[in-house]
Amino acid sequence: MAKDKRTAFFISDGTGLTVEAIGHSLLAQFRQEHVEQVTLPYIDSTEKVGLVMQRIEHSARESGLQPIVISSIVADEIRAQLHRSSALMLDVFESYLTPLASLFGTDPAQSVNVSHGIANDSRYSERIEAVHFAMDNDDGRRVREFDRADVILVGVSRSGKTPTCLYLALQFGLRAANYPITEEDMDSTALPKILRPYRHKLFGLTIDPERLMSIRQERRANSRYASREQCEFEVRQVEQMLRRSQVPYLNATQLSVEELATRLMSQAGIERRVD
Amino acid sequence: MAKDKRTAFFISDGTGLTVEAIGHSLLAQFRQEHVEQVTLPYIDSTEKVGLVMQRIEHSARESGLQPIVISSIVADEIRAQLHRSSALMLDVFESYLTPLASLFGTDPAQSVNVSHGIANDSRYSERIEAVHFAMDNDDGRRVREFDRADVILVGVSRSGKTPTCLYLALQFGLRAANYPITEEDMDSTALPKILRPYRHKLFGLTIDPERLMSIRQERRANSRYASREQCEFEVRQVEQMLRRSQVPYLNATQLSVEELATRLMSQAGIERRVD
């Protein structure tokens, strides 16, 4: 906890992932590079919240700046305790439970949501099945169960296909295969034969040659694979191939894995398999 | 949009993942099984929000029940338009931008956050590197780069190691390997030789035999692998092995992949590599 540095605490009785995501996008609106960000998950007892309070007050004293707390805690008692801190409190649950309670005409359950657990059989199985499918069908390496795929990502090596497939599997339970377009596929701008029966399932990822170069340099510095000529050639060929076969595609250069996954679903009209 | 069914819309100008997660955890507090949940990402123009408004009003008319909107939209104009709908509006941005603006003494930027894009070189590279590490080091199959690992998950087959490793990589940039404890490792309750030099990096996943049976049944029905005896034996042996070697572990039965990942980090004191 640096001096003269404000701290934003993202506090949750669960994983903290949601409140952290809210925090990041809120703070990004203020270009506050000097805000230290701390995620504190599983704050689910008065003892734990007590320690958190000490950290908040310590940061306030050290920096001389009011800390920010963005929190989502279900239990009234723990939430009330946290609200006695000197931080600016942005409490996601508090803000929204009251209006929802009056809409539904019932009180909130005040229990931490565990509905996404492994115990939730079918949802879990579907995701895990999809993760194994993505791994088995990565890079056309081990198997090519294109018949069973919900989507088949194509693009040059290192255009982001693998992480996007895994994200589609983990988050949405989708069976995503991928096939790298390599130099031997580039003699013509027609689709590789093996992909032709699945044209309606294909989705392309492309990338700016400059960015591709830098990703490949990190992997194999000064190789032909990472050269400007090679990257420019491959990207140009693959884009021509995708356009010629009318395969929809996205440019991955400016997009995160989450954005790639959700944008391609919305562009290709692919529905999630799990909520 | 079914009759007599209320709809909750999760609306965002980005991926929608955050606002959907908030929505799920809020609605879970009310056990409202009959609320239809619809995520609408990339609502970033007045045209798109116009179509969304029509959907909201359609749902209100069809069901006779006031829809719920949970939204995070940065641009004032689009947000204001959405607020004219007849839904119960829970607007994450609106609630929190004003207090933050007065704390910082600056106006919000009103631009959609793209800081997690591929363009953000080092963060992206670290995540992708970690994803490839997890895939290469899955199931001790291809390589065993345990020296480079941040954590090595151990457990019986189908205890959740693979998805947890991939999640650790995608979300936190952590290099997570995994090693399945198989029958040949179970002659003794000592750690397999290959793992001994890395004891401080090990983390165990265990699972209730009943649940393991049902997961394995889906994969290989009526096999010895999926039998009650075998599942009970393997789980018992592995738990003894973990306790004997003082390897920390979690029971995966009731936990989601996100919970497994974040809990093991917090239990083992592993820090994320990317924000």
Coordinates of C-alpha atoms in Angstrom, one line a residue:
Chain A
M1 CA 0.0 0.0 0.0
A2 CA 2.1 2.9 -1.3
K3 CA 2.0 6.4 0.0
D4 CA 0.0 8.9 -1.9
K5 CA -1.8 6.1 -3.7
R6 CA -5.5 5.5 -3.4
T7 CA -6.7 2.0 -3.0
A8 CA -9.8 0.5 -4.5
F9 CA -11.0 -2.7 -2.8
F10 CA -13.2 -5.2 -4.6
I11 CA -14.8 -7.2 -1.8
S12 CA -17.1 -10.3 -2.2
D13 CA -18.3 -13.2 -0.3
G14 CA -17.8 -15.3 -3.4
T15 CA -15.1 -15.4 -6.0
G16 CA -14.8 -11.6 -6.4
L17 CA -14.7 -12.0 -10.1
T18 CA -17.9 -10.0 -10.8
V19 CA -17.2 -7.1 -8.5
E20 CA -13.7 -6.9 -9.8
A21 CA -15.0 -6.7 -13.3
I22 CA -17.4 -3.9 -12.3
G23 CA -14.5 -2.1 -10.6
H24 CA -12.2 -2.3 -13.5
S25 CA -14.7 -0.9 -15.9
L26 CA -15.8 1.8 -13.6
L27 CA -12.3 3.0 -12.8
A28 CA -11.3 2.8 -16.5
Q29 CA -13.8 5.7 -17.0
F30 CA -11.5 7.9 -15.0
R31 CA -8.1 7.0 -16.3
Q32 CA -6.9 6.7 -12.7
E33 CA -3.6 4.9 -13.2
H34 CA -2.6 5.6 -9.7
V35 CA -5.4 3.7 -8.0
E36 CA -4.1 0.5 -6.5
Q37 CA -6.6 -2.3 -7.0
V38 CA -7.1 -5.1 -4.5
T39 CA -9.5 -8.0 -4.9
L40 CA -10.6 -9.7 -1.6
P41 CA -12.7 -12.8 -2.3
Y42 CA -14.6 -15.1 0.2
I43 CA -15.2 -12.4 2.8
D44 CA -18.0 -14.4 4.4
S45 CA -17.6 -13.9 8.2
T46 CA -17.4 -11.1 10.7
E47 CA -13.8 -12.1 11.5
K48 CA -12.7 -11.8 7.9
V49 CA -14.5 -8.5 7.4
G50 CA -12.8 -7.3 10.5
L51 CA -9.4 -7.9 9.0
V52 CA -10.6 -6.2 5.8
M53 CA -11.7 -3.1 7.7
Q54 CA -8.2 -2.9 9.2
R55 CA -6.7 -2.9 5.7
I56 CA -9.1 -0.2 4.5
E57 CA -8.3 2.1 7.4
H58 CA -4.5 1.4 7.1
S59 CA -4.7 2.4 3.4
A60 CA -6.6 5.6 4.3
R61 CA -4.1 6.6 6.9
E62 CA -1.0 5.8 4.8
S63 CA -2.1 7.5 1.6
G64 CA -4.2 10.3 3.1
L65 CA -6.8 9.4 0.4
Q66 CA -10.2 8.0 0.9
P67 CA -10.3 4.4 -0.2
I68 CA -13.0 3.0 -2.6
V69 CA -14.9 -0.1 -1.8
I70 CA -16.9 -1.9 -4.4
S71 CA -18.6 -4.9 -2.8
S72 CA -21.1 -7.6 -3.2
I73 CA -21.9 -9.3 0.0
V74 CA -25.2 -11.0 0.6
A75 CA -25.4 -11.3 4.4
D76 CA -26.9 -8.2 6.1
E77 CA -24.7 -8.4 9.1
I78 CA -21.4 -8.5 7.3
R79 CA -22.5 -5.9 4.9
A80 CA -23.5 -3.6 7.7
Q81 CA -20.2 -4.0 9.3
L82 CA -18.3 -3.1 6.1
H83 CA -20.5 0.0 5.7
R84 CA -19.0 1.4 8.9
S85 CA -15.6 1.9 7.2
S86 CA -14.5 5.3 6.1
A87 CA -14.3 4.3 2.4
L88 CA -16.5 5.4 -0.4
M89 CA -18.9 2.5 -0.4
L90 CA -20.4 1.2 -3.7
D91 CA -22.5 -1.8 -2.7
V92 CA -23.9 -3.7 -5.6
F93 CA -26.2 -5.9 -3.5
E94 CA -27.5 -3.2 -1.3
S95 CA -28.4 -0.9 -4.2
Y96 CA -30.4 -3.6 -6.0
L97 CA -31.9 -6.0 -3.5
T98 CA -34.4 -3.6 -2.2
P99 CA -36.1 -2.7 -5.5
L100 CA -36.1 -6.4 -6.5
A101 CA -37.6 -7.4 -3.2
S102 CA -40.5 -5.1 -3.7
L103 CA -41.0 -6.2 -7.3
F104 CA -41.1 -9.9 -6.3
G105 CA -42.9 -9.2 -3.0
T106 CA -40.4 -11.5 -1.2
D107 CA -37.4 -11.1 0.9
P108 CA -33.9 -12.0 -0.5
A109 CA -32.6 -15.4 0.6
Q110 CA -29.3 -14.0 2.0
S111 CA -27.4 -17.0 1.0
V112 CA -24.3 -17.1 -1.3
N113 CA -25.2 -18.4 -4.7
V114 CA -23.6 -21.8 -5.3
S115 CA -25.8 -22.8 -8.2
H116 CA -22.9 -23.0 -10.6
G117 CA -21.2 -25.8 -8.6
I118 CA -20.1 -29.2 -9.9
A119 CA -23.2 -30.4 -8.0
N120 CA -25.2 -28.8 -10.7
D121 CA -24.8 -31.9 -12.8
S122 CA -25.9 -31.2 -16.3
R123 CA -24.4 -27.7 -16.6
Y124 CA -21.1 -28.8 -15.2
S125 CA -20.9 -31.8 -17.4
E126 CA -21.7 -29.8 -20.5
R127 CA -18.9 -27.3 -19.8
I128 CA -16.3 -30.0 -19.0
E129 CA -17.3 -32.0 -22.0
A130 CA -16.9 -28.9 -24.1
V131 CA -13.4 -28.2 -22.6
H132 CA -12.2 -31.7 -23.5
F133 CA -13.7 -31.3 -26.9
A134 CA -11.8 -28.0 -27.4
M135 CA -8.5 -29.6 -26.3
D136 CA -8.9 -32.7 -28.4
N137 CA -9.8 -30.7 -31.4
D138 CA -7.1 -28.0 -31.0
D139 CA -5.0 -27.2 -34.0
G140 CA -6.5 -30.1 -35.9
R141 CA -3.8 -32.1 -34.0
R142 CA -5.4 -35.1 -32.4
V143 CA -8.9 -35.6 -33.7
R144 CA -11.1 -33.7 -36.1
E145 CA -14.6 -34.2 -34.8
F146 CA -16.0 -31.5 -37.0
D147 CA -19.4 -33.2 -37.2
R148 CA -19.9 -32.6 -33.5
A149 CA -18.6 -29.0 -33.4
D150 CA -20.8 -26.0 -32.8
V151 CA -18.2 -23.8 -34.5
I152 CA -14.8 -24.3 -36.1
L153 CA -12.3 -21.4 -35.8
V154 CA -9.9 -20.9 -38.7
G155 CA -7.0 -18.5 -39.0
V156 CA -3.2 -18.3 -39.2
S157 CA -1.1 -19.7 -36.4
R158 CA -1.2 -17.4 -33.3
S159 CA -4.3 -15.5 -34.3
G160 CA -6.0 -16.3 -31.0
K161 CA -8.0 -19.5 -32.0
T162 CA -7.0 -21.7 -29.0
P163 CA -7.9 -19.4 -26.1
T164 CA -11.1 -18.3 -27.8
C165 CA -12.1 -22.0 -28.2
L166 CA -11.4 -22.7 -24.6
Y167 CA -13.3 -19.6 -23.4
L168 CA -16.3 -20.6 -25.5
A169 CA -16.2 -24.0 -23.8
L170 CA -15.7 -22.9 -20.2
Q171 CA -18.1 -20.0 -20.3
F172 CA -20.8 -21.1 -22.7
G173 CA -20.4 -24.9 -23.0
L174 CA -19.9 -24.6 -26.7
R175 CA -18.0 -27.3 -28.6
A176 CA -15.4 -25.2 -30.5
A177 CA -12.8 -26.8 -32.7
N178 CA -10.0 -25.0 -34.5
Y179 CA -8.0 -25.5 -37.6
P180 CA -4.9 -23.5 -38.4
I181 CA -4.4 -22.4 -42.0
T182 CA -0.8 -23.2 -42.7
E183 CA 1.4 -22.5 -45.7
E184 CA 0.5 -25.8 -47.4
D185 CA -3.1 -24.6 -47.5
M186 CA -2.1 -21.3 -49.1
D187 CA -1.3 -22.4 -52.7
S188 CA -4.8 -21.4 -53.5
T189 CA -7.3 -19.1 -51.9
A190 CA -9.9 -21.9 -51.9
L191 CA -10.8 -23.5 -48.5
P192 CA -8.8 -26.5 -47.5
K193 CA -10.6 -29.6 -48.7
I194 CA -11.1 -30.9 -45.2
L195 CA -13.1 -27.8 -44.2
R196 CA -15.4 -27.6 -47.2
P197 CA -18.2 -29.9 -45.9
Y198 CA -18.3 -27.6 -42.8
R199 CA -18.4 -24.2 -44.4
H200 CA -21.5 -23.2 -42.4
K201 CA -19.7 -23.9 -39.1
L202 CA -16.5 -21.9 -39.9
F203 CA -15.6 -18.6 -38.3
G204 CA -12.4 -16.8 -39.2
L205 CA -10.0 -14.9 -36.9
T206 CA -7.6 -12.5 -38.6
I207 CA -5.0 -10.2 -37.1
D208 CA -2.9 -7.2 -38.1
P209 CA 0.4 -8.5 -39.5
E210 CA 2.4 -6.1 -37.3
R211 CA 0.8 -7.6 -34.2
L212 CA 1.2 -11.1 -35.4
M213 CA 4.9 -10.5 -36.0
S214 CA 5.4 -9.4 -32.4
I215 CA 3.4 -12.4 -31.0
R216 CA 5.5 -14.8 -33.1
Q217 CA 8.8 -13.0 -32.3
E218 CA 8.2 -13.8 -28.7
R219 CA 7.8 -17.5 -29.6
R220 CA 10.5 -17.9 -32.2
A221 CA 12.6 -14.8 -32.5
N222 CA 14.2 -14.0 -35.9
S223 CA 12.6 -17.0 -37.6
R224 CA 11.1 -16.9 -41.0
Y225 CA 7.8 -17.8 -39.2
A226 CA 8.0 -14.4 -37.4
S227 CA 9.2 -12.4 -40.3
R228 CA 7.3 -9.4 -41.7
E229 CA 7.1 -10.9 -45.2
Q230 CA 5.7 -14.2 -43.9
C231 CA 3.1 -12.6 -41.5
E232 CA 1.9 -10.2 -44.2
F233 CA 1.7 -13.0 -46.8
E234 CA -0.2 -15.4 -44.5
V235 CA -2.7 -12.8 -43.3
R236 CA -3.4 -11.6 -46.8
Q237 CA -3.9 -15.2 -48.1
V238 CA -6.2 -16.1 -45.3
E239 CA -8.3 -13.0 -45.5
Q240 CA -8.8 -13.7 -49.3
M241 CA -9.7 -17.2 -48.5
L242 CA -12.3 -16.2 -46.0
R243 CA -13.8 -13.5 -48.2
R244 CA -13.9 -15.8 -51.2
S245 CA -15.7 -18.5 -49.3
Q246 CA -17.9 -16.0 -47.5
V247 CA -16.8 -17.2 -44.1
P248 CA -17.6 -14.5 -41.5
Y249 CA -14.5 -13.3 -39.6
L250 CA -13.3 -10.9 -36.9
N251 CA -10.0 -9.0 -36.5
A252 CA -8.6 -10.1 -33.2
T253 CA -6.0 -7.4 -32.9
Q254 CA -7.9 -5.1 -30.6
L255 CA -10.1 -7.6 -28.9
S256 CA -9.8 -9.6 -25.6
V257 CA -10.6 -13.3 -25.5
E258 CA -13.9 -12.5 -23.9
E259 CA -14.8 -10.0 -26.6
L260 CA -13.8 -12.4 -29.4
A261 CA -15.9 -15.2 -28.0
T262 CA -19.0 -13.0 -27.4
R263 CA -18.7 -11.1 -30.7
L264 CA -18.4 -14.2 -32.8
M265 CA -21.4 -15.7 -31.1
S266 CA -23.4 -12.7 -31.8
Q267 CA -22.1 -12.3 -35.4
A268 CA -22.6 -16.0 -36.2
G269 CA -25.9 -16.3 -34.3
I270 CA -24.5 -19.1 -32.1
E271 CA -26.5 -19.7 -28.9
R272 CA -24.8 -20.7 -25.6
R273 CA -25.4 -24.3 -24.4
V274 CA -25.2 -23.4 -20.7
D275 CA -26.4 -20.4 -18.7
Chain B
M1 CA -41.0 -14.7 -24.5
A2 CA -43.5 -16.9 -22.7
K3 CA -46.8 -15.7 -21.4
D4 CA -46.9 -15.1 -17.6
K5 CA -43.2 -15.2 -17.5
R6 CA -41.2 -12.2 -16.4
T7 CA -38.1 -11.3 -18.3
A8 CA -34.8 -10.0 -17.0
F9 CA -32.6 -8.3 -19.6
F10 CA -28.9 -8.0 -19.0
I11 CA -27.8 -5.2 -21.3
S12 CA -24.3 -3.9 -22.0
D13 CA -22.3 -2.0 -24.5
G14 CA -19.5 -4.6 -24.0
T15 CA -19.5 -8.4 -23.7
G16 CA -22.4 -8.4 -21.2
L17 CA -20.5 -10.9 -19.0
T18 CA -20.3 -8.7 -16.0
V19 CA -23.8 -7.5 -15.9
E20 CA -25.0 -11.0 -16.6
A21 CA -23.0 -12.3 -13.6
I22 CA -24.5 -9.5 -11.4
G23 CA -28.0 -10.4 -12.6
H24 CA -27.5 -14.1 -11.9
S25 CA -26.4 -13.5 -8.4
L26 CA -29.1 -11.0 -7.6
L27 CA -31.9 -13.1 -9.0
A28 CA -30.6 -16.2 -7.2
Q29 CA -31.4 -14.4 -4.0
F30 CA -35.1 -14.6 -4.9
R31 CA -35.4 -18.2 -6.2
Q32 CA -37.3 -16.9 -9.1
E33 CA -37.2 -19.9 -11.3
H34 CA -39.8 -18.4 -13.6
V35 CA -37.8 -15.4 -14.7
E36 CA -36.5 -15.7 -18.3
Q37 CA -33.0 -14.3 -18.5
V38 CA -31.8 -12.6 -21.7
T39 CA -28.3 -11.2 -22.2
L40 CA -27.9 -8.5 -24.9
P41 CA -24.3 -7.6 -25.5
Y42 CA -22.8 -4.8 -27.6
I43 CA -25.7 -2.4 -27.4
D44 CA -23.7 0.6 -28.4
S45 CA -25.8 2.7 -30.7
T46 CA -29.2 4.4 -30.5
E47 CA -30.5 2.1 -33.3
K48 CA -29.6 -1.1 -31.3
V49 CA -31.1 0.3 -28.1
G50 CA -34.2 1.1 -30.1
L51 CA -34.6 -2.6 -31.0
V52 CA -33.9 -3.5 -27.4
M53 CA -36.7 -1.2 -26.2
Q54 CA -39.1 -2.9 -28.5
R55 CA -38.2 -6.3 -27.0
I56 CA -38.7 -5.0 -23.5
E57 CA -42.1 -3.5 -24.2
H58 CA -43.1 -6.7 -26.1
S59 CA -42.2 -8.8 -23.0
A60 CA -44.1 -6.4 -20.8
R61 CA -47.3 -6.7 -22.9
E62 CA -47.1 -10.4 -23.5
S63 CA -46.5 -11.4 -19.9
G64 CA -48.3 -8.6 -18.1
L65 CA -45.3 -8.4 -15.8
Q66 CA -42.9 -5.6 -15.5
P67 CA -39.5 -6.6 -17.0
I68 CA -36.2 -6.1 -15.2
V69 CA -33.3 -4.4 -16.8
I70 CA -29.8 -4.7 -15.3
S71 CA -27.5 -2.6 -17.5
S72 CA -24.0 -1.2 -17.8
I73 CA -23.8 1.3 -20.6
V74 CA -21.2 4.0 -20.6
A75 CA -22.6 6.6 -23.1
D76 CA -25.1 9.0 -21.5
E77 CA -27.3 9.3 -24.6
I78 CA -27.9 5.5 -25.0
R79 CA -28.3 5.1 -21.2
A80 CA -30.9 7.9 -21.1
Q81 CA -32.9 6.3 -23.9
L82 CA -32.9 2.9 -22.2
H83 CA -34.2 4.6 -19.0
R84 CA -37.4 5.6 -20.8
S85 CA -38.5 2.0 -20.9
S86 CA -41.2 0.7 -18.6
A87 CA -38.8 -1.9 -17.0
L88 CA -37.4 -1.8 -13.5
M89 CA -34.0 -0.2 -14.2
L90 CA -30.9 -1.3 -12.3
D91 CA -28.1 0.7 -13.9
V92 CA -24.7 -0.2 -12.6
F93 CA -22.9 2.6 -14.3
E94 CA -25.4 5.3 -13.4
S95 CA -25.4 4.3 -9.7
Y96 CA -21.7 4.5 -9.3
L97 CA -20.2 7.0 -11.8
T98 CA -21.5 10.0 -10.0
P99 CA -20.0 9.3 -6.6
L100 CA -16.7 8.3 -8.3
A101 CA -16.7 11.5 -10.4
S102 CA -17.0 13.6 -7.3
L103 CA -14.3 11.6 -5.5
F104 CA -11.8 12.0 -8.4
G105 CA -13.0 15.5 -9.3
T106 CA -13.1 14.6 -13.0
D107 CA -15.8 13.6 -15.4
P108 CA -16.0 10.0 -16.6
A109 CA -14.6 9.3 -20.0
Q110 CA -17.7 7.8 -21.5
S111 CA -15.8 5.4 -23.6
V112 CA -16.1 1.6 -23.6
N113 CA -13.2 0.0 -21.9
V114 CA -11.0 -1.9 -24.3
S115 CA -8.0 -2.2 -22.1
H116 CA -8.1 -6.0 -22.0
G117 CA -7.5 -6.3 -25.8
I118 CA -4.9 -8.2 -27.6
A119 CA -3.3 -4.8 -28.2
N120 CA -2.5 -4.7 -24.6
D121 CA 0.6 -6.7 -25.4
S122 CA 2.1 -8.0 -22.2
R123 CA -1.1 -9.0 -20.5
Y124 CA -2.4 -10.8 -23.6
S125 CA 0.9 -12.6 -24.2
E126 CA 1.1 -13.7 -20.6
R127 CA -2.4 -15.2 -20.7
I128 CA -1.9 -16.9 -24.0
E129 CA 1.5 -18.3 -22.9
A130 CA -0.3 -19.7 -19.8
V131 CA -3.0 -21.3 -21.9
H132 CA -0.5 -23.1 -24.1
F133 CA 1.4 -24.1 -21.0
A134 CA -1.7 -25.6 -19.5
M135 CA -2.6 -27.5 -22.6
D136 CA 1.0 -28.8 -23.1
N137 CA 1.1 -29.9 -19.4
D138 CA -2.3 -31.4 -19.2
D139 CA -2.6 -34.9 -17.7
G140 CA 1.2 -35.2 -17.7
R141 CA 0.6 -36.2 -21.3
R142 CA 2.9 -34.3 -23.6
V143 CA 5.5 -32.5 -21.5
R144 CA 6.1 -32.1 -17.8
E145 CA 7.6 -28.6 -17.4
F146 CA 7.0 -28.7 -13.7
D147 CA 10.0 -26.3 -13.1
R148 CA 8.2 -23.6 -14.9
A149 CA 4.8 -24.2 -13.3
D150 CA 3.2 -21.8 -10.8
V151 CA 1.0 -24.7 -9.5
I152 CA 0.6 -28.4 -10.2
L153 CA -2.9 -29.8 -9.7
V154 CA -3.1 -33.4 -8.6
G155 CA -6.1 -35.7 -8.2
V156 CA -8.0 -38.7 -9.6
S157 CA -9.1 -38.7 -13.2
R158 CA -12.2 -36.4 -13.7
S159 CA -11.8 -34.5 -10.5
G160 CA -11.8 -31.1 -12.4
K161 CA -8.1 -30.5 -12.9
T162 CA -8.1 -29.7 -16.6
P163 CA -10.8 -27.0 -16.6
T164 CA -9.4 -25.4 -13.4
C165 CA -5.9 -25.2 -15.0
L166 CA -7.3 -23.6 -18.1
Y167 CA -9.3 -21.1 -16.0
L168 CA -6.3 -20.2 -14.0
A169 CA -4.4 -19.5 -17.3
L170 CA -7.1 -17.6 -19.1
Q171 CA -8.2 -15.4 -16.1
F172 CA -5.1 -15.0 -14.1
G173 CA -2.2 -15.8 -16.5
L174 CA -1.0 -18.5 -14.2
R175 CA 1.0 -21.5 -15.5
A176 CA -0.9 -24.5 -14.1
A177 CA 0.1 -28.0 -14.9
N178 CA -1.8 -31.1 -13.8
Y179 CA -0.9 -34.7 -13.1
P180 CA -3.5 -37.4 -12.7
I181 CA -3.0 -39.9 -9.8
T182 CA -3.7 -43.2 -11.5
E183 CA -3.9 -46.7 -10.1
E184 CA -0.2 -47.4 -10.7
D185 CA 0.6 -44.5 -8.3
M186 CA -1.7 -46.0 -5.6
D187 CA 0.4 -49.0 -4.4
S188 CA 1.6 -46.7 -1.7
T189 CA 0.3 -43.5 -0.2
A190 CA 3.6 -41.8 -0.8
L191 CA 3.7 -39.1 -3.5
P192 CA 4.6 -40.4 -7.0
K193 CA 8.4 -40.0 -7.5
I194 CA 8.1 -37.5 -10.3
L195 CA 6.1 -35.1 -8.1
R196 CA 8.4 -35.2 -5.0
P197 CA 10.8 -32.4 -6.0
Y198 CA 7.7 -30.1 -6.5
R199 CA 5.8 -30.7 -3.3
H200 CA 5.6 -27.0 -2.5
K201 CA 3.8 -26.4 -5.9
L202 CA 1.3 -29.2 -5.5
F203 CA -2.4 -28.6 -4.9
G204 CA -4.9 -31.4 -4.6
L205 CA -8.4 -31.7 -5.9
T206 CA -10.7 -34.3 -4.4
I207 CA -14.3 -35.1 -5.0
D208 CA -17.1 -37.2 -3.4
P209 CA -17.0 -40.8 -4.8
E210 CA -20.7 -40.6 -5.6
R211 CA -20.3 -37.5 -7.8
L212 CA -17.1 -39.0 -9.4
M213 CA -19.1 -42.1 -10.3
S214 CA -21.8 -40.1 -12.0
I215 CA -19.2 -38.1 -14.0
R216 CA -17.3 -41.2 -15.0
Q217 CA -20.5 -43.1 -15.9
E218 CA -21.3 -40.4 -18.5
R219 CA -17.9 -41.0 -20.0
R220 CA -17.7 -44.8 -19.8
A221 CA -20.9 -46.4 -18.6
N222 CA -20.7 -49.6 -16.6
S223 CA -16.9 -49.7 -16.7
R224 CA -14.7 -50.7 -13.8
Y225 CA -13.4 -47.1 -14.1
A226 CA -16.8 -45.8 -13.2
S227 CA -17.7 -48.4 -10.6
R228 CA -18.5 -47.5 -7.0
E229 CA -15.7 -49.6 -5.6
Q230 CA -13.1 -48.1 -7.9
C231 CA -14.2 -44.5 -7.3
E232 CA -14.3 -45.0 -3.5
F233 CA -10.9 -46.7 -3.6
E234 CA -9.2 -44.0 -5.7
V235 CA -10.6 -41.1 -3.7
R236 CA -9.6 -42.7 -0.4
Q237 CA -6.1 -43.4 -1.6
V238 CA -5.5 -39.9 -3.0
E239 CA -6.9 -38.2 0.1
Q240 CA -4.5 -40.2 2.2
M241 CA -1.6 -39.4 -0.1
L242 CA -2.4 -35.7 0.1
R243 CA -2.7 -35.6 3.9
R244 CA 0.4 -37.7 4.4
S245 CA 2.5 -35.4 2.3
Q246 CA 0.7 -32.3 3.6
V247 CA -0.4 -31.1 0.2
P248 CA -3.3 -28.6 0.6
Y249 CA -6.5 -29.7 -1.2
L250 CA -10.1 -28.7 -1.9
N251 CA -13.1 -30.8 -2.4
A252 CA -14.4 -30.0 -5.9
T253 CA -17.9 -31.5 -5.5
Q254 CA -19.8 -28.4 -4.7
L255 CA -17.6 -25.8 -6.4
S256 CA -17.7 -24.2 -9.8
V257 CA -14.5 -23.9 -11.9
E258 CA -14.3 -20.2 -11.0
E259 CA -14.6 -21.1 -7.3
L260 CA -12.0 -23.8 -7.5
A261 CA -9.5 -21.5 -9.2
T262 CA -10.0 -18.5 -6.8
R263 CA -10.2 -20.6 -3.7
L264 CA -7.0 -22.5 -4.4
M265 CA -5.2 -19.3 -5.1
S266 CA -6.3 -17.9 -1.8
Q267 CA -5.6 -21.1 0.1
A268 CA -2.1 -21.6 -1.4
G269 CA -1.3 -17.9 -1.5
I270 CA -0.7 -17.8 -5.2
E271 CA -0.8 -14.3 -6.8
R272 CA -2.2 -13.7 -10.2
R273 CA 0.2 -12.8 -13.0
V274 CA -2.2 -10.5 -14.9
D275 CA -4.9 -8.1 -13.7

